[in-house]
Amino acid sequence: MAYKINTTEYMYCSSRIRALENQIMGKDFISSLVETSSYEEVLNRISEKTGLISDPDGVIDVEGMLEKIFSDACTLIEKLTPDAKMYEFLRYGYDCNNIKTAIKCRVRGIDPSGMLFECGTKTAEDAVAAAAGEDVGYPANMAKAAIQAQEIYAKTKNPQGIDICVDKACFADMLENAGKYGSELSVKLVNTRITLINIMICIRLISMNLLNSTGEKLIREALVEGGSFERDFYPEACAGGLDRLFEMLEYTDYGKFAAFASENRDNLGLIEKYADDRYMEVAKEAKMIPFGPEVAIGYLVAREYEVKNLRILTSAKRNRISPTVIRERLRESYV
């Protein structure tokens, strides 16, 4: 039986979330931080805004503070919404990163403590257990990939094989979760991310001149299942280089992205930023919906991007990068 969403059940939580959106450190606040004179001032202002203060010695755990912003948002949504399962796809990426890190640490004999996120659907300890072959309840594809990735590494000794195996599993679980529990926006977000990732894979492979006689095989191994295009689209597009890829994208929903990428083909970082902004454009569709699960989806993406921008900003300020360069790197904000 198909999962049914009763949007009227979301009236209260939607109104609460709309009010909470005012607390998000959006475009205006981030812009003011860009102009601050020092890294320490940035940390103090973020600390004041979030209420997350330094330890007794006056030291601010920057990464812990940033991660807590998204982690707290996830906890809040779990409490407010009728069914928290439909938002799990937005947290699977953290589970994925934890599994990959735990596996790489395991095969190298390294302690992963301090390297793992606490905002996935499973704990850091669960990731370590999964890497050791234990069943701790991860979604089916990632649970299987935790074992398969180690088998791949044992044969190839290439850590990239771990990434590809677990990443593909993660997106398969995201599609399954969004399709089973979520709204149309959930599915659209996952498919948008997959499409953008696949396009970026093609752009990187072409730009790095990696598509020789084994080019089609390399592309097919790297591609993520799902998205807006069939798998055969990408090898055909890549066969003609970047110009052919952008030409085939021109009259699709990704035509604007292709035009931007074509004009900035020598700046992969800028293209990646534009891809992130394209994903945010889809998330912002939630702002047009008065009540329903989409409101919480938009809120979680908003918080995730808030953290992403703060991470970019704090890192840049710590390394004394100019405000002009920082602005070029910042992603689009939800508010």
Coordinates of C-alpha atoms in Angstrom, one line a residue:
M1 CA 0.0 0.0 0.0
A2 CA 1.4 3.4 -1.0
Y3 CA 2.3 5.8 1.8
K4 CA -0.2 8.6 2.0
I5 CA 0.6 12.1 3.2
N6 CA -2.1 14.0 5.1
T7 CA -1.0 17.6 4.6
T8 CA -3.4 18.9 7.3
E9 CA -1.3 17.1 9.9
Y10 CA 1.5 19.4 9.1
M11 CA -0.3 22.7 9.7
Y12 CA 1.2 23.3 13.2
C13 CA 4.7 22.1 12.5
S14 CA 4.7 24.2 9.2
S15 CA 3.9 27.4 11.1
R16 CA 6.5 26.6 13.7
I17 CA 9.1 26.0 11.0
R18 CA 8.2 29.2 9.2
A19 CA 8.9 31.1 12.4
L20 CA 12.2 29.3 12.9
E21 CA 13.4 30.2 9.4
N22 CA 14.0 33.7 10.9
Q23 CA 16.8 32.3 13.0
I24 CA 18.7 30.9 10.0
M25 CA 22.0 32.8 9.2
G26 CA 21.1 33.7 5.7
K27 CA 22.5 35.9 3.0
D28 CA 22.5 39.2 4.9
F29 CA 24.1 37.8 8.0
I30 CA 26.7 35.9 6.1
S31 CA 27.5 39.0 4.0
S32 CA 28.1 40.9 7.2
L33 CA 30.5 38.2 8.4
V34 CA 32.5 38.4 5.2
E35 CA 33.3 42.0 6.1
T36 CA 34.5 41.2 9.6
S37 CA 38.2 42.0 10.3
S38 CA 39.2 38.7 11.9
Y39 CA 38.6 35.0 12.2
E40 CA 38.0 35.4 15.9
E41 CA 35.3 38.0 15.4
V42 CA 33.5 35.7 13.0
L43 CA 33.6 32.9 15.6
N44 CA 32.3 35.1 18.3
R45 CA 29.4 36.4 16.2
I46 CA 28.4 32.9 15.1
S47 CA 28.6 31.8 18.8
E48 CA 26.4 34.7 19.9
K49 CA 23.9 33.9 17.1
T50 CA 23.7 30.2 17.9
G51 CA 24.0 30.3 21.6
L52 CA 26.8 27.7 21.3
I53 CA 29.6 29.0 23.5
S54 CA 33.3 28.1 24.0
D55 CA 34.6 25.7 26.5
P56 CA 35.8 26.8 30.0
D57 CA 39.2 27.5 28.4
G58 CA 37.7 29.9 25.9
V59 CA 38.2 27.6 22.9
I60 CA 35.4 27.3 20.4
D61 CA 35.0 23.9 18.7
V62 CA 34.2 25.3 15.3
E63 CA 33.4 22.0 13.5
G64 CA 31.4 20.8 16.5
M65 CA 29.5 24.1 16.6
L66 CA 28.6 23.9 12.9
E67 CA 27.6 20.3 13.0
K68 CA 25.3 20.9 15.9
I69 CA 23.4 23.5 13.9
F70 CA 22.2 20.8 11.4
S71 CA 22.0 18.1 14.1
D72 CA 19.7 20.2 16.2
A73 CA 17.6 21.0 13.1
C74 CA 17.2 17.2 12.5
T75 CA 16.2 16.6 16.1
L76 CA 13.7 19.4 16.0
I77 CA 12.1 18.0 12.8
E78 CA 11.9 14.6 14.3
K79 CA 9.9 16.0 17.2
L80 CA 7.6 18.3 15.2
T81 CA 6.6 16.3 12.2
P82 CA 4.2 13.4 12.0
D83 CA 6.7 11.0 10.3
A84 CA 10.4 11.7 10.6
K85 CA 11.2 8.8 8.2
M86 CA 10.4 10.9 5.1
Y87 CA 13.3 13.3 5.9
E88 CA 15.9 10.6 6.4
F89 CA 17.1 10.9 2.8
L90 CA 18.5 14.3 3.7
R91 CA 20.7 12.7 6.3
Y92 CA 21.9 9.7 4.3
G93 CA 24.9 11.7 3.0
Y94 CA 26.3 11.9 6.5
D95 CA 25.8 8.2 7.0
C96 CA 27.6 7.6 3.6
N97 CA 30.6 9.8 4.6
N98 CA 30.8 8.0 8.0
I99 CA 30.8 4.6 6.4
K100 CA 33.5 5.5 3.8
T101 CA 35.7 7.1 6.5
A102 CA 35.2 4.1 8.9
I103 CA 36.2 1.7 6.1
K104 CA 39.2 3.6 5.1
C105 CA 40.4 3.9 8.7
R106 CA 39.8 0.2 9.2
V107 CA 41.8 -0.9 6.2
R108 CA 44.6 1.5 7.2
G109 CA 44.5 0.6 10.9
I110 CA 43.6 4.2 11.9
D111 CA 41.3 5.3 14.7
P112 CA 38.4 7.2 13.1
S113 CA 37.6 9.1 16.3
G114 CA 36.9 12.8 15.6
M115 CA 36.5 12.2 11.9
L116 CA 32.8 11.1 11.9
F117 CA 29.6 13.1 11.7
E118 CA 26.9 12.8 14.4
C119 CA 24.0 14.1 12.2
G120 CA 23.3 11.0 10.1
T121 CA 20.5 8.5 10.9
K122 CA 23.1 6.3 12.7
T123 CA 25.8 7.2 15.2
A124 CA 29.5 7.3 14.6
E125 CA 29.8 4.1 16.5
D126 CA 27.4 2.4 14.2
A127 CA 29.6 3.4 11.2
V128 CA 32.6 1.7 12.8
A129 CA 30.5 -1.4 13.6
A130 CA 29.2 -1.5 10.0
A131 CA 32.8 -1.3 8.7
A132 CA 33.5 -4.3 10.9
G133 CA 30.8 -6.3 9.3
E134 CA 28.0 -5.8 11.9
D135 CA 24.4 -5.2 11.0
V136 CA 23.4 -2.1 12.8
G137 CA 20.3 -1.2 10.8
Y138 CA 21.7 1.0 8.0
P139 CA 19.4 1.3 4.9
A140 CA 19.8 -1.9 2.7
N141 CA 22.0 -0.6 0.0
M142 CA 24.5 1.1 2.3
A143 CA 24.6 -1.9 4.6
K144 CA 25.5 -4.1 1.7
A145 CA 28.0 -1.6 0.3
A146 CA 29.9 -1.5 3.7
I147 CA 31.0 -5.0 3.0
Q148 CA 31.3 -4.8 -0.8
A149 CA 33.5 -1.7 -0.6
Q150 CA 36.1 -3.5 1.5
E151 CA 36.1 -6.4 -1.0
I152 CA 36.7 -4.0 -3.8
Y153 CA 39.5 -2.4 -1.9
A154 CA 41.1 -5.7 -1.1
K155 CA 41.3 -6.5 -4.9
T156 CA 42.3 -3.0 -6.2
K157 CA 43.9 -1.2 -3.2
N158 CA 42.3 1.9 -4.6
P159 CA 40.4 3.9 -2.0
Q160 CA 38.3 5.5 -4.8
G161 CA 36.6 2.2 -5.2
I162 CA 35.3 2.6 -1.7
D163 CA 33.9 6.0 -2.5
I164 CA 32.2 4.9 -5.7
C165 CA 30.6 1.8 -4.1
V166 CA 29.2 3.5 -1.0
D167 CA 28.2 6.7 -2.9
K168 CA 26.1 4.7 -5.4
A169 CA 24.5 2.8 -2.5
C170 CA 23.7 6.0 -0.7
F171 CA 21.9 7.5 -3.6
A172 CA 20.0 4.3 -4.2
D173 CA 18.8 4.5 -0.6
M174 CA 17.9 8.2 -1.0
L175 CA 15.8 7.5 -4.0
E176 CA 14.1 4.6 -2.2
N177 CA 13.3 6.6 0.9
A178 CA 12.1 9.7 -1.0
G179 CA 10.0 7.6 -3.3
K180 CA 8.4 5.6 -0.4
Y181 CA 7.8 8.2 2.2
G182 CA 8.4 11.6 0.7
S183 CA 6.6 14.2 -1.5
E184 CA 7.2 15.0 -5.1
L185 CA 9.7 17.6 -3.9
S186 CA 11.7 14.9 -2.1
V187 CA 12.0 12.8 -5.3
K188 CA 12.8 15.9 -7.3
L189 CA 15.6 16.9 -4.9
V190 CA 17.3 13.5 -5.1
N191 CA 17.0 13.3 -8.9
T192 CA 18.3 16.8 -9.2
R193 CA 21.3 16.0 -7.1
I194 CA 22.0 12.8 -9.0
T195 CA 21.8 14.5 -12.3
L196 CA 24.1 17.3 -11.3
I197 CA 26.6 14.8 -9.8
N198 CA 26.6 12.8 -13.1
I199 CA 27.1 15.9 -15.2
M200 CA 29.9 17.0 -12.9
I201 CA 31.5 13.6 -13.3
C202 CA 31.5 14.0 -17.0
I203 CA 32.9 17.5 -16.9
R204 CA 35.7 16.4 -14.6
L205 CA 36.6 13.4 -16.7
I206 CA 36.7 15.4 -19.9
S207 CA 38.6 18.3 -18.4
M208 CA 41.2 15.9 -17.0
N209 CA 41.6 14.1 -20.3
L210 CA 40.7 10.8 -18.8
L211 CA 38.4 9.6 -21.5
N212 CA 40.7 7.5 -23.7
S213 CA 39.9 4.1 -25.2
T214 CA 38.3 3.1 -21.9
G215 CA 36.3 6.3 -21.6
E216 CA 32.8 4.8 -21.8
K217 CA 33.7 2.1 -19.3
L218 CA 35.1 4.7 -16.9
I219 CA 32.0 6.8 -17.2
R220 CA 29.6 3.9 -16.7
E221 CA 31.5 2.8 -13.6
A222 CA 31.3 6.3 -12.1
L223 CA 27.7 7.2 -12.9
V224 CA 25.1 7.2 -10.2
E225 CA 21.8 5.4 -11.0
G226 CA 18.8 7.7 -11.3
G227 CA 18.4 11.3 -12.3
S228 CA 16.9 13.0 -15.3
F229 CA 18.7 11.2 -18.1
E230 CA 19.2 7.5 -19.1
R231 CA 22.7 6.1 -18.5
D232 CA 23.4 6.0 -22.3
F233 CA 23.0 9.8 -22.5
Y234 CA 26.3 10.4 -20.8
P235 CA 28.8 8.3 -22.8
E236 CA 27.3 9.6 -26.0
A237 CA 27.5 13.2 -24.7
C238 CA 31.1 12.8 -23.5
A239 CA 32.3 11.2 -26.7
G240 CA 32.2 14.7 -28.3
G241 CA 34.0 16.5 -25.5
L242 CA 32.6 19.4 -23.4
D243 CA 31.0 21.2 -26.4
R244 CA 29.0 18.1 -27.2
L245 CA 28.0 17.6 -23.6
F246 CA 26.8 21.2 -23.2
E247 CA 25.0 21.0 -26.6
M248 CA 23.0 17.9 -25.6
L249 CA 22.0 19.6 -22.3
E250 CA 21.0 22.9 -23.9
Y251 CA 17.3 22.2 -24.4
T252 CA 16.8 20.3 -21.2
D253 CA 16.0 21.5 -17.7
Y254 CA 19.8 21.8 -17.3
G255 CA 20.3 24.1 -20.2
K256 CA 21.0 27.2 -18.0
F257 CA 23.5 25.1 -16.1
A258 CA 25.2 24.0 -19.3
A259 CA 25.5 27.5 -20.6
F260 CA 27.1 28.6 -17.3
A261 CA 29.5 25.7 -17.3
S262 CA 30.4 26.3 -20.9
E263 CA 31.4 29.9 -20.1
N264 CA 33.4 28.9 -17.1
R265 CA 34.8 25.6 -18.2
D266 CA 38.2 26.4 -16.8
N267 CA 36.9 27.0 -13.3
L268 CA 35.5 23.7 -11.9
G269 CA 35.1 25.2 -8.5
L270 CA 32.8 27.8 -9.8
I271 CA 30.8 25.2 -11.8
E272 CA 30.4 23.1 -8.6
K273 CA 29.1 26.2 -6.8
Y274 CA 26.6 26.8 -9.5
A275 CA 25.5 23.1 -9.2
D276 CA 24.9 23.6 -5.5
D277 CA 22.9 26.7 -6.3
R278 CA 20.8 24.8 -8.8
Y279 CA 19.9 22.3 -6.1
M280 CA 19.0 25.1 -3.7
E281 CA 16.7 26.5 -6.4
V282 CA 14.7 23.3 -6.2
A283 CA 14.6 23.3 -2.4
K284 CA 13.2 26.9 -2.5
E285 CA 10.1 25.5 -4.1
A286 CA 9.1 24.6 -0.5
K287 CA 8.7 28.3 0.2
M288 CA 5.7 28.5 -2.0
I289 CA 3.9 25.7 -0.1
P290 CA 1.8 26.9 2.9
F291 CA 1.9 23.7 4.9
G292 CA 2.9 20.1 4.4
P293 CA 6.1 18.0 4.6
E294 CA 7.8 20.2 2.0
V295 CA 8.2 23.0 4.6
A296 CA 10.4 20.8 6.8
I297 CA 12.3 19.6 3.8
G298 CA 13.1 23.2 2.8
Y299 CA 14.1 24.0 6.4
L300 CA 16.6 21.1 6.6
V301 CA 18.2 22.0 3.3
A302 CA 18.3 25.6 4.5
R303 CA 20.2 24.6 7.6
E304 CA 22.5 22.3 5.7
Y305 CA 23.5 25.2 3.3
E306 CA 23.8 27.5 6.3
V307 CA 26.4 25.2 7.7
K308 CA 28.1 24.8 4.3
N309 CA 28.4 28.6 4.0
L310 CA 29.7 29.0 7.5
R311 CA 32.2 26.3 7.0
I312 CA 33.4 28.0 3.8
L313 CA 33.5 31.4 5.6
T314 CA 35.3 30.3 8.7
S315 CA 37.9 28.3 6.7
A316 CA 38.5 31.3 4.4
K317 CA 38.8 33.8 7.3
R318 CA 41.2 31.5 9.2
N319 CA 43.4 31.5 6.1
R320 CA 43.0 35.2 5.5
I321 CA 41.4 34.9 2.1
S322 CA 40.0 38.2 0.7
P323 CA 36.3 39.0 1.0
T324 CA 36.0 39.1 -2.8
V325 CA 37.1 35.5 -3.1
I326 CA 34.9 34.4 -0.2
R327 CA 31.8 35.8 -1.8
E328 CA 32.7 33.9 -5.0
R329 CA 32.7 30.7 -3.0
L330 CA 29.6 31.1 -0.9
R331 CA 26.5 29.1 -1.9
E332 CA 23.0 30.5 -2.4
S333 CA 21.0 30.8 0.8
Y334 CA 17.5 29.7 1.5
V335 CA 16.7 33.0 3.2

